[in-house]
PDB file of C-alpha atoms in Angstrom:
ATOM      1  CA  MET A1139     -30.832 -13.013   8.828  1.00 82.00           C
ATOM      2  CA  SER A1140     -29.205  -9.799   9.685  1.00 93.00           C
ATOM      3  CA  ARG A1141     -25.152  -9.770  10.404  1.00 96.00           C
ATOM      4  CA  VAL A1142     -25.244  -6.425  12.400  1.00 98.00           C
ATOM      5  CA  ALA A1143     -27.620  -5.853  15.232  1.00 98.00           C
ATOM      6  CA  LEU A1144     -28.065  -2.038  16.408  1.00 98.00           C
ATOM      7  CA  THR A1145     -29.338  -1.393  20.018  1.00 97.00           C
ATOM      8  CA  GLY A1146     -29.936   1.966  21.871  1.00 96.00           C
ATOM      9  CA  THR A1147     -30.952   3.054  25.409  1.00 94.00           C
ATOM     10  CA  ASP A1148     -30.954   6.604  26.515  1.00 95.00           C
ATOM     11  CA  GLY A1149     -28.681   7.689  23.794  1.00 97.00           C
ATOM     12  CA  ARG A1150     -26.108   4.929  24.246  1.00 98.00           C
ATOM     13  CA  TRP A1151     -26.030   2.595  21.367  1.00 98.00           C
ATOM     14  CA  THR A1152     -24.321  -0.570  20.747  1.00 98.00           C
ATOM     15  CA  LEU A1153     -23.412  -2.076  17.438  1.00 98.00           C
ATOM     16  CA  THR A1154     -22.718  -5.649  17.168  1.00 98.00           C
ATOM     17  CA  LEU A1155     -21.671  -7.741  14.377  1.00 98.00           C
ATOM     18  CA  THR A1156     -23.730 -11.048  14.582  1.00 98.00           C
ATOM     19  CA  ASP A1157     -22.080 -13.571  12.184  1.00 97.00           C
ATOM     20  CA  PRO A1158     -19.903 -15.736  14.539  1.00 97.00           C
ATOM     21  CA  ASP A1159     -20.118 -18.837  12.599  1.00 96.00           C
ATOM     22  CA  ARG A1160     -17.757 -16.780   9.949  1.00 96.00           C
ATOM     23  CA  ARG A1161     -15.855 -14.757  12.515  1.00 97.00           C
ATOM     24  CA  ASN A1162     -17.848 -11.686  11.698  1.00 97.00           C
ATOM     25  CA  CYS A1163     -16.190 -11.246   8.576  1.00 96.00           C
ATOM     26  CA  LEU A1164     -16.882  -8.465   6.118  1.00 96.00           C
ATOM     27  CA  ASP A1165     -18.630  -9.166   2.677  1.00 94.00           C
ATOM     28  CA  ASP A1166     -20.823  -6.852   0.907  1.00 93.00           C
ATOM     29  CA  VAL A1167     -23.973  -7.760   2.814  1.00 95.00           C
ATOM     30  CA  THR A1168     -22.227  -7.193   6.273  1.00 96.00           C
ATOM     31  CA  CYS A1169     -20.522  -3.765   4.948  1.00 96.00           C
ATOM     32  CA  ARG A1170     -24.070  -2.685   3.808  1.00 96.00           C
ATOM     33  CA  GLU A1171     -25.667  -3.529   7.075  1.00 98.00           C
ATOM     34  CA  LEU A1172     -22.857  -2.012   8.879  1.00 98.00           C
ATOM     35  CA  GLY A1173     -22.948   1.259   7.271  1.00 98.00           C
ATOM     36  CA  GLU A1174     -26.445   1.477   7.413  1.00 98.00           C
ATOM     37  CA  ALA A1175     -26.200   0.977  11.256  1.00 98.00           C
ATOM     38  CA  ILE A1176     -23.651   3.884  11.641  1.00 98.00           C
ATOM     39  CA  ASP A1177     -25.951   6.072   9.575  1.00 98.00           C
ATOM     40  CA  THR A1178     -28.797   5.365  11.773  1.00 98.00           C
ATOM     41  CA  VAL A1179     -26.823   6.371  15.080  1.00 98.00           C
ATOM     42  CA  ALA A1180     -25.322   9.482  13.067  1.00 98.00           C
ATOM     43  CA  SER A1181     -29.058  10.821  12.336  1.00 98.00           C
ATOM     44  CA  ALA A1182     -30.310  10.052  15.983  1.00 97.00           C
ATOM     45  CA  GLU A1183     -30.717  13.168  17.792  1.00 94.00           C
ATOM     46  CA  ASP A1184     -30.393  11.420  21.198  1.00 94.00           C
ATOM     47  CA  ALA A1185     -27.158   9.630  20.486  1.00 98.00           C
ATOM     48  CA  ARG A1186     -24.545  10.234  23.094  1.00 98.00           C
ATOM     49  CA  THR A1187     -22.012   7.297  22.687  1.00 98.00           C
ATOM     50  CA  LEU A1188     -21.485   3.964  20.645  1.00 98.00           C
ATOM     51  CA  VAL A1189     -19.865   0.821  21.494  1.00 98.00           C
ATOM     52  CA  VAL A1190     -18.930  -1.468  18.810  1.00 98.00           C
ATOM     53  CA  ALA A1191     -18.439  -5.091  19.394  1.00 98.00           C
ATOM     54  CA  GLY A1192     -18.389  -8.744  17.863  1.00 98.00           C
ATOM     55  CA  GLU A1193     -20.536 -11.675  18.761  1.00 98.00           C
ATOM     56  CA  GLY A1194     -18.731 -14.822  19.537  1.00 97.00           C
ATOM     57  CA  LYS A1195     -14.903 -15.550  19.735  1.00 97.00           C
ATOM     58  CA  ALA A1196     -13.835 -13.040  17.034  1.00 98.00           C
ATOM     59  CA  PHE A1197     -14.213  -9.287  17.055  1.00 98.00           C
ATOM     60  CA  CYS A1198     -13.886  -9.266  13.177  1.00 98.00           C
ATOM     61  CA  ALA A1199     -11.687 -11.615  11.443  1.00 97.00           C
ATOM     62  CA  GLY A1200     -11.436  -9.047   8.503  1.00 95.00           C
ATOM     63  CA  ALA A1201     -12.765  -8.893   4.865  1.00 92.00           C
ATOM     64  CA  ASP A1202     -14.110 -12.181   3.331  1.00 90.00           C
ATOM     65  CA  LEU A1203     -11.181 -12.478   0.768  1.00 85.00           C
ATOM     66  CA  PRO A1204     -12.872 -14.853  -1.708  1.00 85.00           C
ATOM     67  CA  ALA A1205     -15.819 -12.393  -2.018  1.00 80.00           C
ATOM     68  CA  LEU A1206     -13.719  -9.399  -2.344  1.00 79.00           C
ATOM     69  CA  PHE A1207     -10.687 -10.485  -4.318  1.00 79.00           C
ATOM     70  CA  GLY A1208     -11.831 -13.837  -5.717  1.00 77.00           C
ATOM     71  CA  ASP A1209     -12.039 -12.464  -9.265  1.00 81.00           C
ATOM     72  CA  ALA A1210      -9.221  -9.755  -8.827  1.00 75.00           C
ATOM     73  CA  SER A1211      -7.021 -10.915 -11.713  1.00 73.00           C
ATOM     74  CA  GLU A1212     -10.053 -10.483 -14.142  1.00 79.00           C
ATOM     75  CA  ARG A1213     -11.145  -6.954 -13.197  1.00 83.00           C
ATOM     76  CA  ALA A1214      -9.264  -3.560 -13.917  1.00 87.00           C
ATOM     77  CA  VAL A1215      -7.491  -2.066 -11.096  1.00 87.00           C
ATOM     78  CA  GLY A1216      -9.560   1.078 -11.113  1.00 88.00           C
ATOM     79  CA  GLU A1217     -12.778  -0.956 -10.681  1.00 87.00           C
ATOM     80  CA  LEU A1218     -11.340  -2.882  -7.887  1.00 87.00           C
ATOM     81  CA  ARG A1219     -10.151   0.384  -6.113  1.00 90.00           C
ATOM     82  CA  ARG A1220     -13.656   1.721  -6.416  1.00 91.00           C
ATOM     83  CA  HIS A1221     -15.068  -1.403  -4.715  1.00 88.00           C
ATOM     84  CA  LEU A1222     -12.567  -1.055  -1.901  1.00 91.00           C
ATOM     85  CA  HIS A1223     -13.407   2.410  -1.141  1.00 93.00           C
ATOM     86  CA  SER A1224     -17.115   1.117  -0.889  1.00 92.00           C
ATOM     87  CA  VAL A1225     -15.793  -1.302   1.541  1.00 92.00           C
ATOM     88  CA  TYR A1226     -13.681   0.920   3.751  1.00 95.00           C
ATOM     89  CA  ASP A1227     -16.534   3.592   3.708  1.00 97.00           C
ATOM     90  CA  SER A1228     -18.636   0.997   5.724  1.00 96.00           C
ATOM     91  CA  PHE A1229     -16.371   1.352   8.628  1.00 97.00           C
ATOM     92  CA  LEU A1230     -14.808   4.664   8.318  1.00 98.00           C
ATOM     93  CA  ARG A1231     -18.106   6.315   8.669  1.00 98.00           C
ATOM     94  CA  LEU A1232     -17.410   5.725  12.384  1.00 98.00           C
ATOM     95  CA  ARG A1233     -14.606   8.581  12.174  1.00 97.00           C
ATOM     96  CA  LYS A1234     -17.335  11.144  11.101  1.00 97.00           C
ATOM     97  CA  LEU A1235     -19.515  10.545  14.328  1.00 98.00           C
ATOM     98  CA  ASP A1236     -19.261  13.313  16.577  1.00 97.00           C
ATOM     99  CA  ILE A1237     -20.002  11.118  19.738  1.00 98.00           C
ATOM    100  CA  PRO A1238     -17.391   9.070  21.638  1.00 98.00           C
ATOM    101  CA  THR A1239     -17.065   5.426  19.979  1.00 98.00           C
ATOM    102  CA  ILE A1240     -15.503   2.556  21.744  1.00 99.00           C
ATOM    103  CA  ALA A1241     -14.436  -0.861  20.294  1.00 99.00           C
ATOM    104  CA  ALA A1242     -14.928  -3.938  22.668  1.00 99.00           C
ATOM    105  CA  VAL A1243     -12.191  -6.292  21.190  1.00 98.00           C
ATOM    106  CA  GLN A1244     -13.101  -9.764  22.869  1.00 98.00           C
ATOM    107  CA  GLY A1245     -11.216 -11.438  20.234  1.00 98.00           C
ATOM    108  CA  ALA A1246      -9.258 -11.360  16.865  1.00 98.00           C
ATOM    109  CA  ALA A1247      -9.508  -8.047  14.973  1.00 98.00           C
ATOM    110  CA  VAL A1248      -7.643  -9.073  11.788  1.00 98.00           C
ATOM    111  CA  GLY A1249      -7.123  -6.804   8.639  1.00 97.00           C
ATOM    112  CA  ALA A1250     -10.364  -4.853   7.921  1.00 97.00           C
ATOM    113  CA  GLY A1251     -11.432  -5.841  11.348  1.00 98.00           C
ATOM    114  CA  LEU A1252      -8.210  -4.294  12.828  1.00 98.00           C
ATOM    115  CA  ASN A1253      -9.276  -1.041  10.847  1.00 98.00           C
ATOM    116  CA  LEU A1254     -12.790  -1.471  12.168  1.00 98.00           C
ATOM    117  CA  ALA A1255     -11.730  -1.209  15.820  1.00 98.00           C
ATOM    118  CA  MET A1256      -9.068   1.759  15.021  1.00 98.00           C
ATOM    119  CA  ALA A1257     -11.694   3.718  13.329  1.00 98.00           C
ATOM    120  CA  CYS A1258     -13.054   4.201  16.952  1.00 98.00           C
ATOM    121  CA  ASP A1259     -12.165   6.426  19.454  1.00 98.00           C
ATOM    122  CA  VAL A1260     -10.836   3.931  22.181  1.00 98.00           C
ATOM    123  CA  ARG A1261     -10.305   0.363  22.209  1.00 98.00           C
ATOM    124  CA  ILE A1262     -10.948  -2.036  25.211  1.00 98.00           C
ATOM    125  CA  ALA A1263      -9.184  -5.326  24.865  1.00 98.00           C
ATOM    126  CA  GLY A1264     -10.404  -8.916  26.389  1.00 98.00           C
ATOM    127  CA  PRO A1265      -8.241 -11.706  27.752  1.00 97.00           C
ATOM    128  CA  HIS A1266      -8.286 -13.278  24.249  1.00 98.00           C
ATOM    129  CA  ALA A1267      -8.142  -9.983  21.946  1.00 98.00           C
ATOM    130  CA  SER A1268      -5.596  -9.838  19.374  1.00 98.00           C
ATOM    131  CA  PHE A1269      -4.898  -6.831  16.796  1.00 98.00           C
ATOM    132  CA  ALA A1270      -3.503  -8.471  13.532  1.00 98.00           C
ATOM    133  CA  ALA A1271      -2.165  -6.452  10.582  1.00 98.00           C
ATOM    134  CA  THR A1272      -1.703  -9.635   8.486  1.00 97.00           C
ATOM    135  CA  PHE A1273      -1.862  -7.863   4.897  1.00 97.00           C
ATOM    136  CA  SER A1274       1.765  -8.542   3.981  1.00 97.00           C
ATOM    137  CA  ARG A1275       1.713 -12.223   4.990  1.00 96.00           C
ATOM    138  CA  ILE A1276      -0.785 -12.902   2.160  1.00 94.00           C
ATOM    139  CA  GLY A1277       0.728 -10.500  -0.331  1.00 95.00           C
ATOM    140  CA  LEU A1278      -1.533  -7.812   0.212  1.00 95.00           C
ATOM    141  CA  HIS A1279      -0.665  -4.092   0.805  1.00 96.00           C
ATOM    142  CA  PRO A1280      -2.632  -2.636   3.913  1.00 97.00           C
ATOM    143  CA  GLY A1281      -5.897  -0.795   3.160  1.00 96.00           C
ATOM    144  CA  GLY A1282      -8.737   0.983   4.923  1.00 97.00           C
ATOM    145  CA  GLY A1283      -6.681   3.244   6.672  1.00 98.00           C
ATOM    146  CA  CYS A1284      -4.691   0.823   8.118  1.00 98.00           C
ATOM    147  CA  THR A1285      -1.099   2.460   7.643  1.00 98.00           C
ATOM    148  CA  TRP A1286      -2.609   5.928   9.004  1.00 98.00           C
ATOM    149  CA  PHE A1287      -4.116   4.327  12.068  1.00 98.00           C
ATOM    150  CA  LEU A1288      -1.034   2.214  13.006  1.00 98.00           C
ATOM    151  CA  VAL A1289       1.357   5.224  12.637  1.00 98.00           C
ATOM    152  CA  ASP A1290      -1.077   7.271  14.635  1.00 97.00           C
ATOM    153  CA  ALA A1291      -0.976   4.668  17.505  1.00 98.00           C
ATOM    154  CA  LEU A1292       2.285   3.091  17.628  1.00 98.00           C
ATOM    155  CA  GLY A1293       4.524   5.851  15.917  1.00 97.00           C
ATOM    156  CA  ARG A1294       6.311   5.331  12.391  1.00 98.00           C
ATOM    157  CA  GLN A1295       9.086   2.475  13.449  1.00 98.00           C
ATOM    158  CA  ARG A1296       6.669   0.177  15.338  1.00 98.00           C
ATOM    159  CA  ALA A1297       4.034   0.537  12.458  1.00 98.00           C
ATOM    160  CA  MET A1298       6.679  -0.073   9.690  1.00 98.00           C
ATOM    161  CA  ALA A1299       7.804  -3.391  11.803  1.00 98.00           C
ATOM    162  CA  LEU A1300       4.259  -4.696  12.340  1.00 98.00           C
ATOM    163  CA  LEU A1301       3.147  -3.918   8.713  1.00 98.00           C
ATOM    164  CA  LEU A1302       6.030  -5.789   6.979  1.00 98.00           C
ATOM    165  CA  ASP A1303       5.956  -8.453   9.667  1.00 98.00           C
ATOM    166  CA  GLY A1304       2.296  -9.021   9.178  1.00 98.00           C
ATOM    167  CA  GLY A1305       2.436  -9.065  12.649  1.00 98.00           C
ATOM    168  CA  THR A1306      -0.175  -9.358  15.627  1.00 98.00           C
ATOM    169  CA  LEU A1307      -0.256  -7.627  18.996  1.00 98.00           C
ATOM    170  CA  ASP A1308      -2.195  -9.473  21.759  1.00 98.00           C
ATOM    171  CA  GLY A1309      -3.997  -7.496  24.307  1.00 98.00           C
ATOM    172  CA  GLU A1310      -1.289  -6.782  26.706  1.00 98.00           C
ATOM    173  CA  ALA A1311       1.083  -5.627  24.071  1.00 98.00           C
ATOM    174  CA  ALA A1312      -1.646  -3.374  22.417  1.00 98.00           C
ATOM    175  CA  VAL A1313      -2.042  -1.586  25.746  1.00 98.00           C
ATOM    176  CA  GLN A1314       1.557  -1.393  26.330  1.00 98.00           C
ATOM    177  CA  GLN A1315       2.180   0.120  22.947  1.00 98.00           C
ATOM    178  CA  GLY A1316      -0.708   2.445  22.994  1.00 97.00           C
ATOM    179  CA  LEU A1317      -2.974   0.638  20.491  1.00 98.00           C
ATOM    180  CA  ALA A1318      -5.703  -0.055  22.921  1.00 98.00           C
ATOM    181  CA  LEU A1319      -6.722   1.893  26.144  1.00 98.00           C
ATOM    182  CA  GLU A1320      -6.793  -1.013  28.862  1.00 98.00           C
ATOM    183  CA  LEU A1321      -7.425  -4.830  29.410  1.00 98.00           C
ATOM    184  CA  ALA A1322     -10.666  -5.760  30.809  1.00 98.00           C
ATOM    185  CA  ASP A1323     -12.185  -9.110  31.666  1.00 98.00           C
ATOM    186  CA  ASP A1324     -15.391  -8.319  29.979  1.00 98.00           C
ATOM    187  CA  PRO A1325     -14.302  -5.698  27.370  1.00 98.00           C
ATOM    188  CA  LEU A1326     -18.109  -4.969  26.382  1.00 98.00           C
ATOM    189  CA  ALA A1327     -19.083  -4.665  30.106  1.00 98.00           C
ATOM    190  CA  ARG A1328     -16.231  -2.044  30.786  1.00 98.00           C
ATOM    191  CA  ALA A1329     -17.050  -0.271  27.228  1.00 98.00           C
ATOM    192  CA  GLN A1330     -20.427   0.000  28.010  1.00 98.00           C
ATOM    193  CA  GLU A1331     -19.537   1.284  31.655  1.00 98.00           C
ATOM    194  CA  MET A1332     -17.318   3.936  30.237  1.00 98.00           C
ATOM    195  CA  ALA A1333     -20.183   4.753  27.517  1.00 98.00           C
ATOM    196  CA  GLU A1334     -22.639   5.377  30.374  1.00 98.00           C
ATOM    197  CA  ARG A1335     -20.113   7.820  32.123  1.00 98.00           C
ATOM    198  CA  TRP A1336     -19.494   9.738  29.049  1.00 98.00           C
ATOM    199  CA  ALA A1337     -23.111   9.863  28.059  1.00 97.00           C
ATOM    200  CA  GLY A1338     -23.649  11.644  31.147  1.00 95.00           C
ATOM    201  CA  HIS A1339     -21.945  14.874  29.847  1.00 95.00           C
ATOM    202  CA  ASP A1340     -23.689  17.499  28.093  1.00 94.00           C
ATOM    203  CA  PRO A1341     -23.745  16.398  24.357  1.00 95.00           C
ATOM    204  CA  ALA A1342     -21.891  19.714  23.378  1.00 95.00           C
ATOM    205  CA  LEU A1343     -19.378  19.253  25.677  1.00 96.00           C
ATOM    206  CA  ALA A1344     -18.379  15.738  24.676  1.00 97.00           C
ATOM    207  CA  ARG A1345     -18.664  16.566  21.129  1.00 96.00           C
ATOM    208  CA  ASP A1346     -16.058  19.609  21.461  1.00 97.00           C
ATOM    209  CA  ILE A1347     -13.849  17.572  23.661  1.00 98.00           C
ATOM    210  CA  LYS A1348     -13.807  15.098  20.725  1.00 98.00           C
ATOM    211  CA  ALA A1349     -13.276  17.637  18.126  1.00 97.00           C
ATOM    212  CA  ALA A1350     -10.303  19.189  20.184  1.00 97.00           C
ATOM    213  CA  VAL A1351      -8.579  15.981  20.652  1.00 97.00           C
ATOM    214  CA  GLU A1352      -8.921  15.404  16.665  1.00 96.00           C
ATOM    215  CA  LEU A1353      -7.706  18.794  16.007  1.00 96.00           C
ATOM    216  CA  ALA A1354      -4.676  18.522  18.654  1.00 97.00           C
ATOM    217  CA  ALA A1355      -3.612  15.017  17.340  1.00 95.00           C
ATOM    218  CA  GLY A1356      -2.913  16.868  13.823  1.00 93.00           C
ATOM    219  CA  GLY A1357      -0.209  18.940  15.671  1.00 92.00           C
ATOM    220  CA  ASP A1358      -1.580  22.343  15.253  1.00 94.00           C
ATOM    221  CA  PHE A1359      -1.194  24.127  18.477  1.00 97.00           C
ATOM    222  CA  ASP A1360      -2.564  27.583  17.907  1.00 97.00           C
ATOM    223  CA  ALA A1361      -5.480  25.929  15.890  1.00 97.00           C
ATOM    224  CA  THR A1362      -6.212  23.842  19.045  1.00 97.00           C
ATOM    225  CA  LEU A1363      -5.822  26.606  21.290  1.00 97.00           C
ATOM    226  CA  GLU A1364      -8.448  28.814  19.464  1.00 97.00           C
ATOM    227  CA  PHE A1365     -10.893  26.057  19.207  1.00 96.00           C
ATOM    228  CA  GLU A1366     -10.464  25.433  23.173  1.00 97.00           C
ATOM    229  CA  ALA A1367     -10.874  29.265  23.802  1.00 97.00           C
ATOM    230  CA  TRP A1368     -14.181  29.064  21.810  1.00 96.00           C
ATOM    231  CA  ALA A1369     -15.343  25.578  23.302  1.00 96.00           C
ATOM    232  CA  GLN A1370     -14.694  26.732  26.924  1.00 95.00           C
ATOM    233  CA  ALA A1371     -16.143  30.034  26.578  1.00 94.00           C
ATOM    234  CA  SER A1372     -19.127  28.209  25.406  1.00 92.00           C
ATOM    235  CA  SER A1373     -19.270  25.592  27.853  1.00 92.00           C
ATOM    236  CA  ALA A1374     -18.938  28.155  30.576  1.00 91.00           C
ATOM    237  CA  THR A1375     -22.489  29.123  30.018  1.00 86.00           C
ATOM    238  CA  GLY A1376     -23.848  25.893  30.942  1.00 76.00           C
ATOM    239  CA  PRO A1377     -25.721  25.061  34.227  1.00 79.00           C
ATOM    240  CA  LYS A1378     -23.252  22.340  35.624  1.00 77.00           C
ATOM    241  CA  ILE A1379     -20.412  25.023  35.770  1.00 67.00           C
ATOM    242  CA  ARG A1380     -22.586  27.771  37.182  1.00 69.00           C
ATOM    243  CA  GLU A1381     -23.538  25.413  39.839  1.00 73.00           C
ATOM    244  CA  VAL A1382     -19.741  24.753  40.604  1.00 63.00           C
ATOM    245  CA  VAL A1383     -19.083  28.589  40.678  1.00 61.00           C
ATOM    246  CA  GLU A1384     -21.947  29.043  43.159  1.00 67.00           C
ATOM    247  CA  ARG A1385     -20.546  26.376  45.327  1.00 70.00           C
ATOM    248  CA  PHE A1386     -17.214  28.313  45.411  1.00 69.00           C
ATOM    249  CA  ARG A1387     -18.767  31.604  46.116  1.00 68.00           C
ATOM    250  CA  LYS A1388     -20.170  30.219  49.552  1.00 65.00           C
TER     251      LYS A1388
END
C-alpha cells in the first residue's frame, strides 16, 4: 500500500503523506515514494504549484528512528552519513522545484517532518499544528538542513535556543516568529486556495519571482538587482502587461 499520494489538476499538484497510523513518519519506503513523487512533479511540464500535506492528526512525525538508527552502533559513521544523505534528499528535492510550494501543516511536524515543511516555500499552520525541533532531547544532532532552516526563519538567537531546548512552536508562535505564514482553520483548503491563485500567473513569472526571492535571501543586492532587471524586461513582453499599458493609454 502506497504511503504517498500525488494528485494534480490544471498544473496544481498535491502531495499527501498517507500513513496516518504511523503518524506519517519517514522510513526508507516512504522516503523513496516521497522522492519519486517530487520527481514526477519536477518533470511535469504543466506544473504550476505544489501543496504538501499529511493525512490524519500529524503532518509528519519525523524519521522512523528504529529503522534509521536501530543499528547505528554497529555501522561506520561514514556509512550512516551516506544513508542520512539519501533520507535528506527525499524531501530536500522540494527546494529544487522552480514552482511555488506550500506546506499545509495540520498537526505535528517533528524533526525530519519539520524539515519537510521547511523545505517548502510557505507554511500554513492549522489550529493543532506544531513545529518541533526535538533532536537534542533524544541526544541527536539536528540534520536534514534543520539548522539552516531555523536560522533563516527565526534568526541565530532564536534558532540556537530552540535547538538546544529541543523545543516546539505551536502554530500561533510559529506565525509570530516568522516560521509559518499564517494560521487557518483548514490549512489544506487555505493552501490550495493560494495555490490556485498563484497558478494563475504566467509560469515564467512565478518561476522568476521565486528565483529572485532565493537570490535576495542570500543577501547579494547587486546580483538581485541584475536578475530583477532581466526578469522584469522579460515579463514586460508578456500579454498581460501589454493589456495594462493599453488601458493606461486610453
